[in-house]
GROMACS .gro file of C-alpha atoms in nm:
model
  255
    1THR     CA    1   0.433 -20.686   2.036
    2THR     CA    2   0.089 -20.818   2.121
    3VAL     CA    3  -0.188 -20.561   2.163
    4THR     CA    4  -0.473 -20.714   2.362
    5GLU     CA    5  -0.815 -20.551   2.348
    6PRO     CA    6  -1.142 -20.669   2.508
    7PHE     CA    7  -1.248 -20.874   2.203
    8ILE     CA    8  -0.932 -20.941   2.000
    9SER     CA    9  -0.557 -20.933   2.033
   10VAL     CA   10  -0.323 -20.834   1.754
   11GLU     CA   11   0.016 -21.001   1.760
   12GLY     CA   12   0.330 -20.863   1.607
   13ILE     CA   13   0.420 -20.911   1.242
   14THR     CA   14   0.651 -21.209   1.183
   15ALA     CA   15   0.791 -21.276   0.836
   16HIS     CA   16   0.533 -21.035   0.691
   17VAL     CA   17   0.243 -21.221   0.860
   18ALA     CA   18   0.028 -21.069   1.134
   19THR     CA   19  -0.192 -21.276   1.365
   20ILE     CA   20  -0.526 -21.152   1.499
   21ARG     CA   21  -0.682 -21.361   1.774
   22LEU     CA   22  -1.042 -21.363   1.891
   23ASN     CA   23  -1.014 -21.359   2.270
   24ARG     CA   24  -1.360 -21.421   2.414
   25PRO     CA   25  -1.312 -21.788   2.505
   26PRO     CA   26  -1.443 -22.049   2.524
   27ASN     CA   27  -1.696 -21.980   2.246
   28ASN     CA   28  -1.596 -21.640   2.103
   29PHE     CA   29  -1.963 -21.550   2.046
   30PHE     CA   30  -1.966 -21.275   1.790
   31SER     CA   31  -2.099 -20.929   1.856
   32PHE     CA   32  -2.081 -20.587   1.697
   33ASP     CA   33  -1.788 -20.504   1.925
   34MET     CA   34  -1.590 -20.808   1.815
   35VAL     CA   35  -1.655 -20.768   1.442
   36SER     CA   36  -1.591 -20.393   1.458
   37ALA     CA   37  -1.262 -20.449   1.644
   38LEU     CA   38  -1.161 -20.707   1.384
   39ALA     CA   39  -1.242 -20.467   1.099
   40ASP     CA   40  -1.042 -20.193   1.275
   41ALA     CA   41  -0.744 -20.426   1.308
   42LEU     CA   42  -0.755 -20.537   0.943
   43GLU     CA   43  -0.787 -20.175   0.826
   44GLU     CA   44  -0.489 -20.080   1.044
   45LEU     CA   45  -0.284 -20.368   0.900
   46ASP     CA   46  -0.368 -20.243   0.550
   47THR     CA   47  -0.155 -19.939   0.636
   48LYS     CA   48   0.146 -20.152   0.738
   49ASP     CA   49   0.378 -20.219   0.445
   50ASP     CA   50   0.556 -20.497   0.634
   51CYS     CA   51   0.229 -20.692   0.668
   52ARG     CA   52   0.142 -20.894   0.357
   53CYS     CA   53  -0.098 -21.156   0.496
   54VAL     CA   54  -0.298 -21.213   0.815
   55VAL     CA   55  -0.390 -21.520   1.021
   56LEU     CA   56  -0.722 -21.504   1.205
   57ALA     CA   57  -0.714 -21.743   1.501
   58ALA     CA   58  -0.913 -21.783   1.822
   59ASP     CA   59  -0.848 -21.858   2.187
   60GLY     CA   60  -1.062 -22.121   2.355
   61LYS     CA   61  -1.259 -22.426   2.249
   62ASN     CA   62  -1.438 -22.275   1.948
   63PHE     CA   63  -1.336 -22.043   1.667
   64CYS     CA   64  -1.672 -21.864   1.683
   65ALA     CA   65  -1.995 -22.028   1.797
   66GLY     CA   66  -2.211 -21.756   1.642
   67ALA     CA   67  -2.452 -21.532   1.830
   68ASP     CA   68  -2.513 -21.575   2.202
   69PHE     CA   69  -2.884 -21.650   2.248
   70SER     CA   70  -2.850 -21.718   2.621
   71GLY     CA   71  -2.971 -21.370   2.713
   72ASN     CA   72  -2.629 -21.275   2.850
   73ALA     CA   73  -2.510 -21.093   2.539
   74SER     CA   74  -2.478 -20.716   2.529
   75PRO     CA   75  -2.741 -20.572   2.293
   76TYR     CA   76  -2.626 -20.444   1.956
   77SER     CA   77  -2.783 -20.323   1.634
   78THR     CA   78  -2.788 -20.578   1.350
   79ALA     CA   79  -2.745 -20.288   1.106
   80ASP     CA   80  -2.425 -20.184   1.285
   81LEU     CA   81  -2.305 -20.545   1.294
   82TYR     CA   82  -2.351 -20.591   0.920
   83ASP     CA   83  -2.189 -20.256   0.844
   84ALA     CA   84  -1.886 -20.381   1.038
   85ALA     CA   85  -1.904 -20.718   0.860
   86THR     CA   86  -1.901 -20.546   0.520
   87ARG     CA   87  -1.584 -20.362   0.626
   88LEU     CA   88  -1.408 -20.699   0.655
   89PHE     CA   89  -1.463 -20.752   0.283
   90ARG     CA   90  -1.331 -20.405   0.193
   91THR     CA   91  -0.982 -20.464   0.335
   92ASN     CA   92  -0.699 -20.537   0.093
   93LYS     CA   93  -0.474 -20.801   0.243
   94PRO     CA   94  -0.552 -21.173   0.227
   95PHE     CA   95  -0.628 -21.350   0.551
   96VAL     CA   96  -0.637 -21.714   0.653
   97ALA     CA   97  -0.881 -21.841   0.917
   98ALA     CA   98  -0.749 -22.105   1.160
   99VAL     CA   99  -1.079 -22.274   1.250
  100ASN     CA  100  -1.044 -22.467   1.574
  101GLY     CA  101  -1.363 -22.618   1.714
  102ALA     CA  102  -1.690 -22.476   1.586
  103ALA     CA  103  -1.775 -22.207   1.330
  104ILE     CA  104  -2.152 -22.186   1.366
  105GLY     CA  105  -2.411 -21.943   1.228
  106GLY     CA  106  -2.258 -21.598   1.216
  107GLY     CA  107  -1.930 -21.765   1.313
  108LEU     CA  108  -1.945 -21.951   0.983
  109GLY     CA  109  -2.007 -21.618   0.812
  110LEU     CA  110  -1.698 -21.480   0.984
  111ALA     CA  111  -1.487 -21.779   0.875
  112LEU     CA  112  -1.611 -21.733   0.517
  113SER     CA  113  -1.502 -21.369   0.511
  114ALA     CA  114  -1.143 -21.500   0.507
  115ASP     CA  115  -0.967 -21.603   0.186
  116PHE     CA  116  -0.880 -21.951   0.315
  117ARG     CA  117  -0.981 -22.180   0.599
  118ILE     CA  118  -0.760 -22.435   0.776
  119ALA     CA  119  -0.938 -22.686   1.002
  120SER     CA  120  -0.913 -23.034   1.151
  121PRO     CA  121  -1.146 -23.334   1.121
  122GLU     CA  122  -1.284 -23.232   1.464
  123SER     CA  123  -1.379 -22.880   1.349
  124LYS     CA  124  -1.753 -22.819   1.310
  125PHE     CA  125  -1.941 -22.601   1.063
  126SER     CA  126  -2.310 -22.520   1.048
  127ALA     CA  127  -2.537 -22.256   0.897
  128ASN     CA  128  -2.792 -22.340   1.167
  129PHE     CA  129  -3.024 -22.042   1.114
  130ALA     CA  130  -3.329 -22.232   0.986
  131GLN     CA  131  -3.302 -22.467   1.284
  132LEU     CA  132  -3.336 -22.156   1.502
  133GLY     CA  133  -3.633 -22.033   1.304
  134PHE     CA  134  -3.483 -21.739   1.120
  135HIS     CA  135  -3.288 -21.624   0.814
  136HIS     CA  136  -2.913 -21.655   0.768
  137GLY     CA  137  -2.695 -21.344   0.779
  138PHE     CA  138  -2.336 -21.213   0.768
  139GLY     CA  139  -2.334 -21.217   0.387
  140LEU     CA  140  -2.364 -21.597   0.362
  141SER     CA  141  -2.601 -21.540   0.067
  142VAL     CA  142  -2.288 -21.436  -0.123
  143THR     CA  143  -2.000 -21.623   0.037
  144LEU     CA  144  -2.143 -21.974   0.078
  145PRO     CA  145  -2.251 -22.029  -0.287
  146ARG     CA  146  -1.915 -21.890  -0.404
  147LEU     CA  147  -1.740 -22.169  -0.217
  148VAL     CA  148  -1.966 -22.473  -0.242
  149GLY     CA  149  -2.205 -22.390  -0.529
  150GLU     CA  150  -2.572 -22.292  -0.529
  151GLN     CA  151  -2.711 -22.642  -0.471
  152LYS     CA  152  -2.491 -22.735  -0.177
  153ALA     CA  153  -2.539 -22.390  -0.024
  154ALA     CA  154  -2.918 -22.433  -0.042
  155GLU     CA  155  -2.892 -22.776   0.120
  156LEU     CA  156  -2.678 -22.645   0.405
  157LEU     CA  157  -2.901 -22.341   0.464
  158PHE     CA  158  -3.233 -22.529   0.445
  159THR     CA  159  -3.125 -22.813   0.674
  160GLY     CA  160  -2.888 -22.632   0.911
  161ARG     CA  161  -2.685 -22.953   0.899
  162ARG     CA  162  -2.365 -22.968   1.100
  163LEU     CA  163  -2.053 -23.078   0.910
  164ASN     CA  164  -1.729 -23.201   1.057
  165GLY     CA  165  -1.400 -23.083   0.912
  166THR     CA  166  -1.366 -23.383   0.683
  167GLU     CA  167  -1.711 -23.322   0.531
  168ALA     CA  168  -1.644 -22.948   0.503
  169HIS     CA  169  -1.314 -23.015   0.326
  170ALA     CA  170  -1.481 -23.252   0.080
  171ILE     CA  171  -1.721 -22.979  -0.044
  172GLY     CA  172  -1.463 -22.698  -0.057
  173LEU     CA  173  -1.566 -22.515   0.258
  174VAL     CA  174  -1.222 -22.588   0.407
  175ASP     CA  175  -0.896 -22.558   0.213
  176GLN     CA  176  -0.662 -22.769   0.425
  177LEU     CA  177  -0.728 -23.039   0.683
  178VAL     CA  178  -0.465 -23.098   0.952
  179ALA     CA  179  -0.447 -23.231   1.308
  180THR     CA  180  -0.615 -23.001   1.561
  181ALA     CA  181  -0.284 -22.912   1.725
  182GLN     CA  182  -0.145 -22.803   1.387
  183ILE     CA  183  -0.430 -22.579   1.267
  184GLU     CA  184  -0.264 -22.252   1.358
  185SER     CA  185   0.085 -22.348   1.238
  186ALA     CA  186  -0.062 -22.467   0.906
  187ALA     CA  187  -0.251 -22.138   0.870
  188PHE     CA  188   0.071 -21.947   0.938
  189ALA     CA  189   0.258 -22.163   0.685
  190LEU     CA  190   0.003 -22.084   0.413
  191ALA     CA  191   0.005 -21.715   0.506
  192SER     CA  192   0.387 -21.716   0.489
  193GLU     CA  193   0.376 -21.877   0.145
  194ILE     CA  194   0.135 -21.607   0.026
  195ALA     CA  195   0.358 -21.341   0.185
  196SER     CA  196   0.655 -21.465  -0.019
  197SER     CA  197   0.481 -21.349  -0.338
  198ALA     CA  198   0.496 -20.987  -0.452
  199PRO     CA  199   0.249 -20.801  -0.226
  200LEU     CA  200   0.123 -20.555  -0.489
  201ALA     CA  201   0.058 -20.845  -0.725
  202VAL     CA  202  -0.123 -21.052  -0.459
  203GLU     CA  203  -0.349 -20.762  -0.360
  204SER     CA  204  -0.423 -20.688  -0.727
  205ILE     CA  205  -0.508 -21.054  -0.802
  206ARG     CA  206  -0.720 -21.074  -0.487
  207ALA     CA  207  -0.920 -20.766  -0.588
  208THR     CA  208  -0.985 -20.921  -0.931
  209LEU     CA  209  -1.091 -21.258  -0.791
  210ARG     CA  210  -1.313 -21.111  -0.519
  211ASN     CA  211  -1.462 -20.877  -0.782
  212GLY     CA  212  -1.684 -20.639  -0.589
  213ILE     CA  213  -1.762 -20.889  -0.315
  214ALA     CA  214  -1.793 -20.615  -0.052
  215ASP     CA  215  -2.069 -20.442  -0.249
  216GLN     CA  216  -2.244 -20.776  -0.299
  217VAL     CA  217  -2.224 -20.847   0.074
  218ALA     CA  218  -2.351 -20.499   0.158
  219GLN     CA  219  -2.652 -20.554  -0.067
  220ALA     CA  220  -2.715 -20.909   0.055
  221THR     CA  221  -2.702 -20.815   0.422
  222GLN     CA  222  -2.979 -20.559   0.367
  223ARG     CA  223  -3.219 -20.838   0.269
  224GLU     CA  224  -3.075 -21.080   0.526
  225MET     CA  225  -3.130 -20.823   0.800
  226ALA     CA  226  -3.486 -20.743   0.692
  227GLU     CA  227  -3.578 -21.111   0.691
  228GLN     CA  228  -3.404 -21.175   1.023
  229THR     CA  229  -3.596 -20.888   1.179
  230ARG     CA  230  -3.927 -21.019   1.043
  231LEU     CA  231  -3.868 -21.378   1.149
  232LYS     CA  232  -3.734 -21.290   1.494
  233ALA     CA  233  -4.088 -21.171   1.575
  234THR     CA  234  -4.236 -21.518   1.507
  235ALA     CA  235  -4.332 -21.790   1.752
  236ASP     CA  236  -4.113 -22.029   1.553
  237PHE     CA  237  -3.801 -21.824   1.632
  238ALA     CA  238  -3.887 -21.824   2.003
  239GLU     CA  239  -3.938 -22.201   1.983
  240GLY     CA  240  -3.620 -22.260   1.782
  241THR     CA  241  -3.391 -22.071   2.019
  242THR     CA  242  -3.557 -22.228   2.325
  243ALA     CA  243  -3.527 -22.577   2.178
  244VAL     CA  244  -3.156 -22.528   2.104
  245ALA     CA  245  -3.096 -22.398   2.458
  246GLN     CA  246  -3.284 -22.700   2.599
  247ARG     CA  247  -3.112 -22.941   2.358
  248ARG     CA  248  -3.438 -23.084   2.226
  249PRO     CA  249  -3.600 -23.103   1.881
  250ALA     CA  250  -3.802 -22.792   1.796
  251GLU     CA  251  -4.175 -22.812   1.730
  252PHE     CA  252  -4.234 -22.544   1.466
  253GLN     CA  253  -4.588 -22.423   1.400
  254ARG     CA  254  -4.537 -22.201   1.091
  255LYS     CA  255  -4.629 -21.890   1.285
   0.00000   0.00000   0.00000
């Protein structure tokens, strides 16, 4: 049975694998409502013994294109958003992100909250915060260096460079590269393979490997949020977001 809500849909459990789908196409811009609904769904699946692994997929062109800076987004508190984000890291069951299209900014943070990422050469990844004139968020201070190392994480965060799926796979940001049409089926196949292992053992191993990651994310997002708030008040942030909207190079003034 598929349960469709305003921001996500939760599909029935098949072979011990549940699928959660972001359903704000085409871009699935993230918001407090979306992340909170996702955390609710993962917490609910933690109570289901027949669910052993989860696939996180998305309807539309992009997995999650980050925050909507067009002015059309409903307002939300960054503190509430990051509280909801931290809840994603406190759930017990592994989940696999099927990254079609773009995972940008906070959308990259969302993709990195998963245990694994499946993408295609056409998928796109960017921690574009500095290009917008502000600080990264969504716990990327913790999750990005864990995956790609401190040096590569610094390079990606300082430059805001956009990677395609092939480049992301080469540095460990993506676990499997498949044709675009096969992203979701490959994610389900990996989730099914995980689900064939003993569930108590998998959850125990996962807790060991992730080793307090939720507390690290909670601490990191406090600094990330403070710096985002400070930098959002600058002329450079106004210029960065305007330049992106107008598809032109930004002219930053250091103020």
